[in-house]
Amino acid sequence: MTNNNFFKLEEIKNALNAKFFERENEVEAILIALLSRQHMLMIGPAGTAKSALSVELAKIVQGTSYFQWLLTRFSTPEELFGPLSLKDLEKGIYKRNTASKMPEANLVFLDEIFKSNSAILNSLLTLINERLFYNNGSPVQVPLMSVIGASNEYPEEGEGLEALFDRFLLRFEIDYIAEETNFVSMMKGTGQHQPMPSMTIEELIQLQFFADMVAIPDEVYETLSKIRMELRDEGIRPSDRRFKQSLSVLQAKALINQRQVVKVDDIVILENALWETVDQKDTVSLIVRSHAQDVVTRTIDSIQNEANEIFNSMLKENSTDAGMEATQKMKALIADLNKLKKHNESKIKDIDPILDKVKSMQQKILDSILEPMDFENQTTGIPF
């Protein structure tokens, strides 16, 4: 594989991150979905760039056939799969004209995916899972690579949408921009007018081939087996198919990081793949990270989460006493990070950004003690 291919992939990732603020995880995931030919679901409120990210990706990969549709309870098969051919109908042949519709697309974005109704559901499931579309009863192989689904909410139980939800291997919750400077940059349109890189569909297919060739060492298989057993102990049972499909995600993640071998810490991304219900998310994340990350990385994550909790608590309490206590706690976390940094030089690039964030949070709390009125007017979230 040429360095040029690697460079192009990195260039695309960086350009998308420059254009979409606080979407690093989703940007990486959407590229991984495309490289691994898997499907991705984004759940979150309207106006969080779910469709914009998908449209931008379709523009970047030149030569792709792209199909986008907003589903409603009243969506018909014609909207997604094309109208019936009147000429064929006269001959008693029940055949759809699929030109420019979902059966002829490489990349598909379906908004409000859980508004799918029974009229389209079976064909949709078959097309997404088996890459087949039955036209006049005959199976036709479709060129579909990935479906990016979006929804403002999770499907409700008893609506018969469990199978559709299961078709999306990668699932991400997405929210409004949290950090103030990123919000201001978004409002100013920073990064919106820069030229975007591109690749051809032929280059993408080559990258998909190389992703399939990425080696998976025994250590990774053994770690996945341990995760599976621990999940089972908690009553969480992802299907064998989901575990098998997850291997292609790990291979694509390694390729994006310019490696030809999967590493154990690549497994962290599967915290977005191995849960079935929302209440399992935190447990799955904890178990996956405990096996996939080293002790230092887990400690950094723990400090980051603790800093978030302290800062959020301060936002709610909004008193001088709470501010003093929060400042002392932040000071202790900063000391922990500096100690961690001193003894783990190889992790400095991971520790420094968190250290800067915690210091920034501490300064905001100090400012709030000195100027309580300013703090009352703060509506921004945590900087993570």
mmCIF file of C-alpha atoms in Angstrom:
data_model
loop_
_atom_site.group_PDB
_atom_site.id
_atom_site.type_symbol
_atom_site.label_atom_id
_atom_site.label_comp_id
_atom_site.label_asym_id
_atom_site.label_seq_id
_atom_site.Cartn_x
_atom_site.Cartn_y
_atom_site.Cartn_z
ATOM 1 C CA MET A 1 0.000 0.000 0.000
ATOM 2 C CA THR A 2 1.397 3.401 -0.933
ATOM 3 C CA ASN A 3 2.087 6.151 1.585
ATOM 4 C CA ASN A 4 -0.079 8.374 -0.620
ATOM 5 C CA ASN A 5 -3.171 6.335 0.269
ATOM 6 C CA PHE A 6 -2.400 6.614 3.983
ATOM 7 C CA PHE A 7 -1.770 10.329 3.634
ATOM 8 C CA LYS A 8 -5.065 10.874 1.812
ATOM 9 C CA LEU A 9 -7.005 9.078 4.546
ATOM 10 C CA GLU A 10 -5.312 11.196 7.234
ATOM 11 C CA GLU A 11 -5.933 14.355 5.213
ATOM 12 C CA ILE A 12 -9.658 13.592 4.919
ATOM 13 C CA LYS A 13 -9.958 12.868 8.652
ATOM 14 C CA ASN A 14 -8.191 16.124 9.573
ATOM 15 C CA ALA A 15 -10.286 18.184 7.144
ATOM 16 C CA LEU A 16 -13.555 16.772 8.500
ATOM 17 C CA ASN A 17 -12.408 17.440 12.079
ATOM 18 C CA ALA A 18 -11.576 21.032 11.120
ATOM 19 C CA LYS A 19 -15.051 21.487 9.653
ATOM 20 C CA PHE A 20 -17.113 19.680 12.305
ATOM 21 C CA PHE A 21 -16.306 20.697 15.878
ATOM 22 C CA GLU A 22 -16.316 18.080 18.671
ATOM 23 C CA ARG A 23 -17.074 15.291 16.206
ATOM 24 C CA GLU A 24 -13.687 13.503 16.264
ATOM 25 C CA ASN A 25 -15.150 10.163 17.340
ATOM 26 C CA GLU A 26 -17.954 10.306 14.771
ATOM 27 C CA VAL A 27 -15.587 11.382 11.978
ATOM 28 C CA GLU A 28 -13.297 8.442 12.699
ATOM 29 C CA ALA A 29 -16.291 6.088 12.988
ATOM 30 C CA ILE A 30 -17.876 7.143 9.692
ATOM 31 C CA LEU A 31 -14.547 6.550 7.904
ATOM 32 C CA ILE A 32 -14.195 3.198 9.661
ATOM 33 C CA ALA A 33 -17.754 2.266 8.625
ATOM 34 C CA LEU A 34 -16.907 3.030 4.996
ATOM 35 C CA LEU A 35 -13.581 1.145 5.071
ATOM 36 C CA SER A 36 -15.127 -1.893 6.782
ATOM 37 C CA ARG A 37 -18.379 -1.764 4.756
ATOM 38 C CA GLN A 38 -20.376 -1.675 7.987
ATOM 39 C CA HIS A 39 -23.301 0.524 9.015
ATOM 40 C CA MET A 40 -23.326 3.352 11.538
ATOM 41 C CA LEU A 41 -26.091 4.956 13.586
ATOM 42 C CA MET A 42 -26.031 8.474 15.061
ATOM 43 C CA ILE A 43 -28.591 9.306 17.728
ATOM 44 C CA GLY A 44 -29.091 12.853 18.922
ATOM 45 C CA PRO A 45 -31.151 16.031 18.604
ATOM 46 C CA ALA A 46 -31.729 17.849 15.331
ATOM 47 C CA GLY A 47 -29.030 20.316 14.331
ATOM 48 C CA THR A 48 -26.009 18.269 15.428
ATOM 49 C CA ALA A 49 -24.505 17.853 11.916
ATOM 50 C CA LYS A 50 -25.574 14.212 11.446
ATOM 51 C CA SER A 51 -26.688 14.631 7.828
ATOM 52 C CA ALA A 52 -24.038 17.302 7.060
ATOM 53 C CA LEU A 53 -21.235 14.876 7.963
ATOM 54 C CA SER A 54 -22.693 12.193 5.708
ATOM 55 C CA VAL A 55 -23.211 14.605 2.777
ATOM 56 C CA GLU A 56 -19.628 15.862 3.125
ATOM 57 C CA LEU A 57 -18.281 12.320 3.027
ATOM 58 C CA ALA A 58 -20.259 11.596 -0.146
ATOM 59 C CA LYS A 59 -18.702 14.687 -1.783
ATOM 60 C CA ILE A 60 -15.202 13.632 -0.714
ATOM 61 C CA VAL A 61 -15.441 10.158 -2.276
ATOM 62 C CA GLN A 62 -15.835 11.084 -5.922
ATOM 63 C CA GLY A 63 -17.755 8.700 -8.118
ATOM 64 C CA THR A 64 -19.958 7.317 -5.347
ATOM 65 C CA SER A 65 -23.648 6.984 -5.943
ATOM 66 C CA TYR A 66 -25.256 8.672 -2.916
ATOM 67 C CA PHE A 67 -28.854 8.367 -1.720
ATOM 68 C CA GLN A 68 -30.374 10.367 1.124
ATOM 69 C CA TRP A 69 -33.926 10.253 2.451
ATOM 70 C CA LEU A 70 -35.943 11.473 5.426
ATOM 71 C CA LEU A 71 -38.282 8.717 6.552
ATOM 72 C CA THR A 72 -41.754 9.293 7.987
ATOM 73 C CA ARG A 73 -44.475 6.945 9.205
ATOM 74 C CA PHE A 74 -46.031 7.347 5.753
ATOM 75 C CA SER A 75 -42.916 6.623 3.648
ATOM 76 C CA THR A 76 -43.678 4.304 0.726
ATOM 77 C CA PRO A 77 -41.554 1.668 -1.039
ATOM 78 C CA GLU A 78 -41.518 3.941 -4.115
ATOM 79 C CA GLU A 79 -39.615 6.638 -2.216
ATOM 80 C CA LEU A 80 -36.756 4.324 -1.266
ATOM 81 C CA PHE A 81 -36.733 1.641 -3.934
ATOM 82 C CA GLY A 82 -38.220 3.346 -6.989
ATOM 83 C CA PRO A 83 -41.616 3.330 -8.758
ATOM 84 C CA LEU A 84 -43.097 0.290 -10.471
ATOM 85 C CA SER A 85 -42.299 0.119 -14.167
ATOM 86 C CA LEU A 86 -45.601 0.716 -15.981
ATOM 87 C CA LYS A 87 -44.396 -1.109 -19.120
ATOM 88 C CA ASP A 88 -43.532 -4.205 -17.092
ATOM 89 C CA LEU A 89 -46.758 -3.921 -15.115
ATOM 90 C CA GLU A 90 -48.762 -4.187 -18.359
ATOM 91 C CA LYS A 91 -47.085 -7.568 -18.871
ATOM 92 C CA GLY A 92 -47.891 -8.635 -15.325
ATOM 93 C CA ILE A 93 -44.312 -8.115 -14.175
ATOM 94 C CA TYR A 94 -44.000 -6.439 -10.760
ATOM 95 C CA LYS A 95 -40.661 -4.665 -11.248
ATOM 96 C CA ARG A 96 -39.341 -1.411 -9.829
ATOM 97 C CA ASN A 97 -37.288 1.191 -11.657
ATOM 98 C CA THR A 98 -34.470 1.591 -9.139
ATOM 99 C CA ALA A 99 -32.524 4.345 -10.956
ATOM 100 C CA SER A 100 -31.188 6.966 -8.485
ATOM 101 C CA LYS A 101 -32.792 5.113 -5.572
ATOM 102 C CA MET A 102 -31.367 3.134 -2.635
ATOM 103 C CA PRO A 103 -30.783 -0.194 -4.497
ATOM 104 C CA GLU A 104 -28.264 1.565 -6.793
ATOM 105 C CA ALA A 105 -26.399 3.593 -4.143
ATOM 106 C CA ASN A 106 -22.929 3.001 -2.661
ATOM 107 C CA LEU A 107 -23.481 5.271 0.327
ATOM 108 C CA VAL A 108 -26.882 5.865 1.935
ATOM 109 C CA PHE A 109 -28.019 8.316 4.593
ATOM 110 C CA LEU A 110 -31.423 7.627 6.144
ATOM 111 C CA ASP A 111 -32.713 10.288 8.513
ATOM 112 C CA GLU A 112 -35.274 9.374 11.177
ATOM 113 C CA ILE A 113 -34.496 5.726 10.435
ATOM 114 C CA PHE A 114 -36.854 4.467 13.149
ATOM 115 C CA LYS A 115 -39.843 5.978 11.379
ATOM 116 C CA SER A 116 -39.581 2.945 9.075
ATOM 117 C CA ASN A 117 -42.947 1.227 8.636
ATOM 118 C CA SER A 118 -43.919 -2.346 7.795
ATOM 119 C CA ALA A 119 -44.344 -1.506 4.084
ATOM 120 C CA ILE A 120 -40.603 -0.872 3.676
ATOM 121 C CA LEU A 121 -39.062 -2.677 6.644
ATOM 122 C CA ASN A 122 -38.470 -6.160 5.190
ATOM 123 C CA SER A 123 -36.900 -4.860 1.977
ATOM 124 C CA LEU A 124 -34.800 -2.414 3.995
ATOM 125 C CA LEU A 125 -33.502 -5.143 6.328
ATOM 126 C CA THR A 126 -32.573 -7.451 3.441
ATOM 127 C CA LEU A 127 -30.871 -4.658 1.537
ATOM 128 C CA ILE A 128 -28.857 -3.470 4.554
ATOM 129 C CA ASN A 129 -27.848 -6.896 5.835
ATOM 130 C CA GLU A 130 -27.523 -9.111 2.777
ATOM 131 C CA ARG A 131 -26.904 -6.420 0.132
ATOM 132 C CA LEU A 132 -29.793 -7.904 -1.850
ATOM 133 C CA PHE A 133 -32.887 -6.274 -3.291
ATOM 134 C CA TYR A 134 -35.747 -8.490 -4.468
ATOM 135 C CA ASN A 135 -37.142 -7.040 -7.673
ATOM 136 C CA ASN A 136 -40.073 -8.980 -9.113
ATOM 137 C CA GLY A 137 -39.119 -11.801 -6.736
ATOM 138 C CA SER A 138 -35.556 -12.085 -8.044
ATOM 139 C CA PRO A 139 -32.622 -11.207 -5.789
ATOM 140 C CA VAL A 140 -30.397 -8.466 -7.202
ATOM 141 C CA GLN A 141 -26.970 -7.801 -5.679
ATOM 142 C CA VAL A 142 -26.676 -4.112 -4.720
ATOM 143 C CA PRO A 143 -23.464 -1.992 -4.643
ATOM 144 C CA LEU A 144 -24.153 -0.754 -1.087
ATOM 145 C CA MET A 145 -21.086 -0.072 1.053
ATOM 146 C CA SER A 146 -22.519 1.653 4.122
ATOM 147 C CA VAL A 147 -25.768 2.986 5.492
ATOM 148 C CA ILE A 148 -25.493 5.914 7.866
ATOM 149 C CA GLY A 149 -28.659 6.075 9.923
ATOM 150 C CA ALA A 150 -29.771 8.971 12.096
ATOM 151 C CA SER A 151 -32.499 9.448 14.646
ATOM 152 C CA ASN A 152 -33.482 11.978 17.284
ATOM 153 C CA GLU A 153 -34.385 9.134 19.629
ATOM 154 C CA TYR A 154 -34.027 5.414 20.238
ATOM 155 C CA PRO A 155 -36.734 3.061 18.907
ATOM 156 C CA GLU A 156 -39.450 2.276 21.404
ATOM 157 C CA GLU A 157 -39.961 -1.284 22.566
ATOM 158 C CA GLY A 158 -42.712 -3.236 20.873
ATOM 159 C CA GLU A 159 -42.514 -1.344 17.566
ATOM 160 C CA GLY A 160 -40.808 -4.255 15.790
ATOM 161 C CA LEU A 161 -37.664 -2.249 15.057
ATOM 162 C CA GLU A 162 -35.195 -4.374 17.059
ATOM 163 C CA ALA A 163 -33.888 -6.091 13.908
ATOM 164 C CA LEU A 164 -33.300 -2.736 12.195
ATOM 165 C CA PHE A 165 -31.471 -1.361 15.253
ATOM 166 C CA ASP A 166 -29.318 -4.504 15.278
ATOM 167 C CA ARG A 167 -28.217 -3.924 11.656
ATOM 168 C CA PHE A 168 -26.125 -0.923 12.755
ATOM 169 C CA LEU A 169 -22.826 -2.190 14.097
ATOM 170 C CA LEU A 170 -21.504 1.192 15.245
ATOM 171 C CA ARG A 171 -23.800 3.376 17.367
ATOM 172 C CA PHE A 172 -22.973 6.854 18.584
ATOM 173 C CA GLU A 173 -24.871 9.306 20.741
ATOM 174 C CA ILE A 174 -24.266 12.823 19.470
ATOM 175 C CA ASP A 175 -24.989 16.117 21.234
ATOM 176 C CA TYR A 176 -24.666 19.860 20.764
ATOM 177 C CA ILE A 177 -21.213 21.482 20.924
ATOM 178 C CA ALA A 178 -20.189 21.727 24.589
ATOM 179 C CA GLU A 179 -17.011 23.808 24.648
ATOM 180 C CA GLU A 180 -17.438 27.591 24.368
ATOM 181 C CA THR A 181 -14.528 28.301 22.006
ATOM 182 C CA ASN A 182 -15.687 25.543 19.642
ATOM 183 C CA PHE A 183 -19.224 26.953 19.698
ATOM 184 C CA VAL A 184 -17.928 30.428 18.814
ATOM 185 C CA SER A 185 -15.754 28.970 16.024
ATOM 186 C CA MET A 186 -18.797 27.125 14.654
ATOM 187 C CA MET A 187 -20.857 30.364 14.753
ATOM 188 C CA LYS A 188 -18.085 32.220 12.894
ATOM 189 C CA GLY A 189 -17.969 29.488 10.255
ATOM 190 C CA THR A 190 -14.338 28.631 10.967
ATOM 191 C CA GLY A 191 -13.109 25.909 8.621
ATOM 192 C CA GLN A 192 -16.241 25.990 6.462
ATOM 193 C CA HIS A 193 -14.655 27.461 3.353
ATOM 194 C CA GLN A 194 -11.417 25.533 3.179
ATOM 195 C CA PRO A 195 -10.977 23.255 0.147
ATOM 196 C CA MET A 196 -11.802 19.657 1.038
ATOM 197 C CA PRO A 197 -9.569 16.744 -0.007
ATOM 198 C CA SER A 198 -10.986 13.978 -2.164
ATOM 199 C CA MET A 199 -10.453 10.402 -3.230
ATOM 200 C CA THR A 200 -11.962 8.337 -6.020
ATOM 201 C CA ILE A 201 -14.249 5.386 -5.429
ATOM 202 C CA GLU A 202 -11.500 3.198 -6.926
ATOM 203 C CA GLU A 203 -9.085 4.433 -4.244
ATOM 204 C CA LEU A 204 -11.703 3.715 -1.585
ATOM 205 C CA ILE A 205 -12.185 0.166 -2.865
ATOM 206 C CA GLN A 206 -8.402 -0.300 -2.738
ATOM 207 C CA LEU A 207 -8.373 0.951 0.860
ATOM 208 C CA GLN A 208 -11.189 -1.477 1.720
ATOM 209 C CA PHE A 209 -9.111 -4.302 0.268
ATOM 210 C CA PHE A 210 -6.082 -3.296 2.380
ATOM 211 C CA ALA A 211 -8.281 -3.041 5.486
ATOM 212 C CA ASP A 212 -9.339 -6.651 4.898
ATOM 213 C CA MET A 213 -5.640 -7.590 4.814
ATOM 214 C CA VAL A 214 -4.797 -6.067 8.222
ATOM 215 C CA ALA A 215 -3.528 -8.808 10.543
ATOM 216 C CA ILE A 216 -5.319 -9.641 13.803
ATOM 217 C CA PRO A 217 -2.950 -11.182 16.390
ATOM 218 C CA ASP A 218 -4.056 -13.900 18.845
ATOM 219 C CA GLU A 219 -3.814 -11.418 21.717
ATOM 220 C CA VAL A 220 -6.734 -9.464 20.216
ATOM 221 C CA TYR A 221 -8.905 -12.576 19.790
ATOM 222 C CA GLU A 222 -8.148 -13.612 23.387
ATOM 223 C CA THR A 223 -9.047 -10.144 24.696
ATOM 224 C CA LEU A 224 -12.357 -10.214 22.791
ATOM 225 C CA SER A 225 -13.100 -13.620 24.313
ATOM 226 C CA LYS A 226 -12.490 -12.254 27.826
ATOM 227 C CA ILE A 227 -14.733 -9.269 27.100
ATOM 228 C CA ARG A 228 -17.462 -11.610 25.849
ATOM 229 C CA MET A 229 -17.309 -13.722 29.030
ATOM 230 C CA GLU A 230 -17.394 -10.681 31.301
ATOM 231 C CA LEU A 231 -20.322 -9.181 29.369
ATOM 232 C CA ARG A 232 -22.188 -12.474 29.765
ATOM 233 C CA ASP A 233 -21.616 -12.342 33.517
ATOM 234 C CA GLU A 234 -23.461 -9.011 33.441
ATOM 235 C CA GLY A 235 -26.307 -10.488 31.369
ATOM 236 C CA ILE A 236 -25.178 -8.693 28.185
ATOM 237 C CA ARG A 237 -25.033 -11.044 25.218
ATOM 238 C CA PRO A 238 -23.991 -9.507 21.880
ATOM 239 C CA SER A 239 -24.534 -11.988 19.053
ATOM 240 C CA ASP A 240 -21.703 -14.043 17.555
ATOM 241 C CA ARG A 241 -22.402 -12.204 14.285
ATOM 242 C CA ARG A 242 -21.818 -8.827 15.987
ATOM 243 C CA PHE A 243 -18.460 -9.995 17.369
ATOM 244 C CA LYS A 244 -17.457 -11.375 13.959
ATOM 245 C CA GLN A 245 -18.418 -8.138 12.169
ATOM 246 C CA SER A 246 -16.488 -6.156 14.794
ATOM 247 C CA LEU A 247 -13.224 -7.625 13.486
ATOM 248 C CA SER A 248 -13.574 -5.586 10.272
ATOM 249 C CA VAL A 249 -14.017 -2.437 12.386
ATOM 250 C CA LEU A 250 -10.772 -3.186 14.252
ATOM 251 C CA GLN A 251 -8.952 -3.748 10.951
ATOM 252 C CA ALA A 252 -10.244 -0.436 9.560
ATOM 253 C CA LYS A 253 -9.255 1.402 12.746
ATOM 254 C CA ALA A 254 -5.717 0.034 12.501
ATOM 255 C CA LEU A 255 -5.521 1.111 8.844
ATOM 256 C CA ILE A 256 -6.670 4.660 9.681
ATOM 257 C CA ASN A 257 -3.860 4.761 12.238
ATOM 258 C CA GLN A 258 -1.467 3.672 9.477
ATOM 259 C CA ARG A 259 -0.872 0.197 10.837
ATOM 260 C CA GLN A 260 -1.127 -3.219 9.212
ATOM 261 C CA VAL A 261 -1.707 -5.015 12.514
ATOM 262 C CA VAL A 262 -4.568 -4.564 14.996
ATOM 263 C CA LYS A 263 -3.529 -3.584 18.536
ATOM 264 C CA VAL A 264 -5.420 -4.444 21.726
ATOM 265 C CA ASP A 265 -6.187 -0.783 22.403
ATOM 266 C CA ASP A 266 -8.041 -0.575 19.055
ATOM 267 C CA ILE A 267 -10.738 -2.620 20.819
ATOM 268 C CA VAL A 268 -11.870 0.525 22.697
ATOM 269 C CA ILE A 269 -14.023 1.492 19.686
ATOM 270 C CA LEU A 270 -16.182 -1.576 20.359
ATOM 271 C CA GLU A 271 -17.699 0.210 23.355
ATOM 272 C CA ASN A 272 -19.901 1.659 20.591
ATOM 273 C CA ALA A 273 -20.785 -1.755 19.156
ATOM 274 C CA LEU A 274 -21.310 -4.352 21.885
ATOM 275 C CA TRP A 275 -24.350 -2.965 23.733
ATOM 276 C CA GLU A 276 -27.957 -3.767 22.858
ATOM 277 C CA THR A 277 -29.944 -1.429 25.116
ATOM 278 C CA VAL A 278 -29.173 2.082 26.368
ATOM 279 C CA ASP A 279 -28.906 0.982 29.996
ATOM 280 C CA GLN A 280 -26.056 -1.381 29.012
ATOM 281 C CA LYS A 281 -23.873 1.372 27.527
ATOM 282 C CA ASP A 282 -21.909 2.349 30.637
ATOM 283 C CA THR A 283 -21.312 -1.256 31.708
ATOM 284 C CA VAL A 284 -20.097 -2.225 28.223
ATOM 285 C CA SER A 285 -17.809 0.810 28.079
ATOM 286 C CA LEU A 286 -16.300 -0.035 31.478
ATOM 287 C CA ILE A 287 -15.689 -3.698 30.575
ATOM 288 C CA VAL A 288 -14.283 -2.970 27.105
ATOM 289 C CA ARG A 289 -11.942 -0.262 28.396
ATOM 290 C CA SER A 290 -10.755 -2.382 31.337
ATOM 291 C CA HIS A 291 -9.509 -5.008 28.872
ATOM 292 C CA ALA A 292 -8.446 -2.785 25.967
ATOM 293 C CA GLN A 293 -6.594 0.010 27.733
ATOM 294 C CA ASP A 294 -3.460 -0.022 29.830
ATOM 295 C CA VAL A 295 -3.477 1.197 33.443
ATOM 296 C CA VAL A 296 -2.140 4.679 32.585
ATOM 297 C CA THR A 297 -4.812 5.288 29.940
ATOM 298 C CA ARG A 298 -7.524 4.135 32.335
ATOM 299 C CA THR A 299 -6.160 6.465 35.019
ATOM 300 C CA ILE A 300 -6.214 9.410 32.578
ATOM 301 C CA ASP A 301 -9.833 8.578 31.698
ATOM 302 C CA SER A 302 -10.746 8.320 35.371
ATOM 303 C CA ILE A 303 -9.200 11.738 36.159
ATOM 304 C CA GLN A 304 -10.974 13.254 33.156
ATOM 305 C CA ASN A 305 -14.345 11.897 34.332
ATOM 306 C CA GLU A 306 -13.733 13.086 37.897
ATOM 307 C CA ALA A 307 -12.844 16.593 36.682
ATOM 308 C CA ASN A 308 -16.056 16.665 34.632
ATOM 309 C CA GLU A 309 -18.116 15.697 37.692
ATOM 310 C CA ILE A 310 -16.464 18.324 39.911
ATOM 311 C CA PHE A 311 -16.999 21.041 37.311
ATOM 312 C CA ASN A 312 -20.641 20.075 36.686
ATOM 313 C CA SER A 313 -21.283 19.961 40.423
ATOM 314 C CA MET A 314 -19.830 23.460 40.755
ATOM 315 C CA LEU A 315 -22.109 24.723 37.970
ATOM 316 C CA LYS A 316 -25.123 23.473 39.951
ATOM 317 C CA GLU A 317 -24.001 24.591 43.458
ATOM 318 C CA ASN A 318 -22.664 28.001 42.413
ATOM 319 C CA SER A 319 -21.466 29.043 45.886
ATOM 320 C CA THR A 320 -18.141 30.304 47.238
ATOM 321 C CA ASP A 321 -17.759 27.300 49.574
ATOM 322 C CA ALA A 322 -18.432 24.852 46.727
ATOM 323 C CA GLY A 323 -15.968 26.805 44.587
ATOM 324 C CA MET A 324 -13.218 26.567 47.206
ATOM 325 C CA GLU A 325 -13.777 22.837 47.619
ATOM 326 C CA ALA A 326 -13.838 22.272 43.822
ATOM 327 C CA THR A 327 -10.590 24.268 43.456
ATOM 328 C CA GLN A 328 -8.829 22.023 45.980
ATOM 329 C CA LYS A 329 -10.089 18.891 44.214
ATOM 330 C CA MET A 330 -8.898 20.202 40.843
ATOM 331 C CA LYS A 331 -5.514 21.009 42.393
ATOM 332 C CA ALA A 332 -5.224 17.393 43.549
ATOM 333 C CA LEU A 333 -6.122 16.102 40.070
ATOM 334 C CA ILE A 334 -3.497 18.367 38.496
ATOM 335 C CA ALA A 335 -0.919 16.965 40.933
ATOM 336 C CA ASP A 336 -1.976 13.404 39.995
ATOM 337 C CA LEU A 337 -1.580 14.186 36.286
ATOM 338 C CA ASN A 338 1.849 15.761 36.790
ATOM 339 C CA LYS A 339 2.966 12.710 38.780
ATOM 340 C CA LEU A 340 1.613 10.419 36.048
ATOM 341 C CA LYS A 341 3.447 12.471 33.429
ATOM 342 C CA LYS A 342 6.738 12.285 35.358
ATOM 343 C CA HIS A 343 6.659 8.480 35.527
ATOM 344 C CA ASN A 344 5.220 7.803 32.038
ATOM 345 C CA GLU A 345 7.131 9.832 29.464
ATOM 346 C CA SER A 346 5.747 7.755 26.584
ATOM 347 C CA LYS A 347 2.225 8.962 27.494
ATOM 348 C CA ILE A 348 2.984 12.691 27.663
ATOM 349 C CA LYS A 349 1.088 13.421 24.427
ATOM 350 C CA ASP A 350 -2.014 11.794 25.965
ATOM 351 C CA ILE A 351 -1.623 13.444 29.387
ATOM 352 C CA ASP A 352 -0.858 17.042 28.304
ATOM 353 C CA PRO A 353 -4.233 17.826 26.652
ATOM 354 C CA ILE A 354 -6.107 16.549 29.734
ATOM 355 C CA LEU A 355 -3.790 18.531 32.014
ATOM 356 C CA ASP A 356 -4.531 21.711 30.032
ATOM 357 C CA LYS A 357 -8.280 21.059 30.239
ATOM 358 C CA VAL A 358 -8.241 20.468 34.015
ATOM 359 C CA LYS A 359 -6.168 23.645 34.526
ATOM 360 C CA SER A 360 -8.683 25.556 32.386
ATOM 361 C CA MET A 361 -11.563 24.209 34.479
ATOM 362 C CA GLN A 362 -9.751 25.134 37.703
ATOM 363 C CA GLN A 363 -9.218 28.669 36.411
ATOM 364 C CA LYS A 364 -12.918 29.007 35.532
ATOM 365 C CA ILE A 365 -13.828 27.935 39.063
ATOM 366 C CA LEU A 366 -11.342 30.424 40.558
ATOM 367 C CA ASP A 367 -12.806 33.178 38.377
ATOM 368 C CA SER A 368 -16.269 32.243 39.624
ATOM 369 C CA ILE A 369 -15.192 32.726 43.250
ATOM 370 C CA LEU A 370 -13.745 36.141 42.447
ATOM 371 C CA GLU A 371 -16.634 37.160 40.197
ATOM 372 C CA PRO A 372 -19.751 35.200 41.276
ATOM 373 C CA MET A 373 -22.043 37.174 38.994
ATOM 374 C CA ASP A 374 -20.065 36.143 35.930
ATOM 375 C CA PHE A 375 -20.297 32.485 36.908
ATOM 376 C CA GLU A 376 -24.083 32.738 37.266
ATOM 377 C CA ASN A 377 -24.245 33.787 33.630
ATOM 378 C CA GLN A 378 -22.176 30.822 32.420
ATOM 379 C CA THR A 379 -24.206 28.475 30.291
ATOM 380 C CA THR A 380 -21.368 26.562 28.723
ATOM 381 C CA GLY A 381 -20.692 22.914 29.476
ATOM 382 C CA ILE A 382 -17.494 21.197 30.384
ATOM 383 C CA PRO A 383 -14.516 21.560 28.026
ATOM 384 C CA PHE A 384 -14.363 17.831 27.271
#
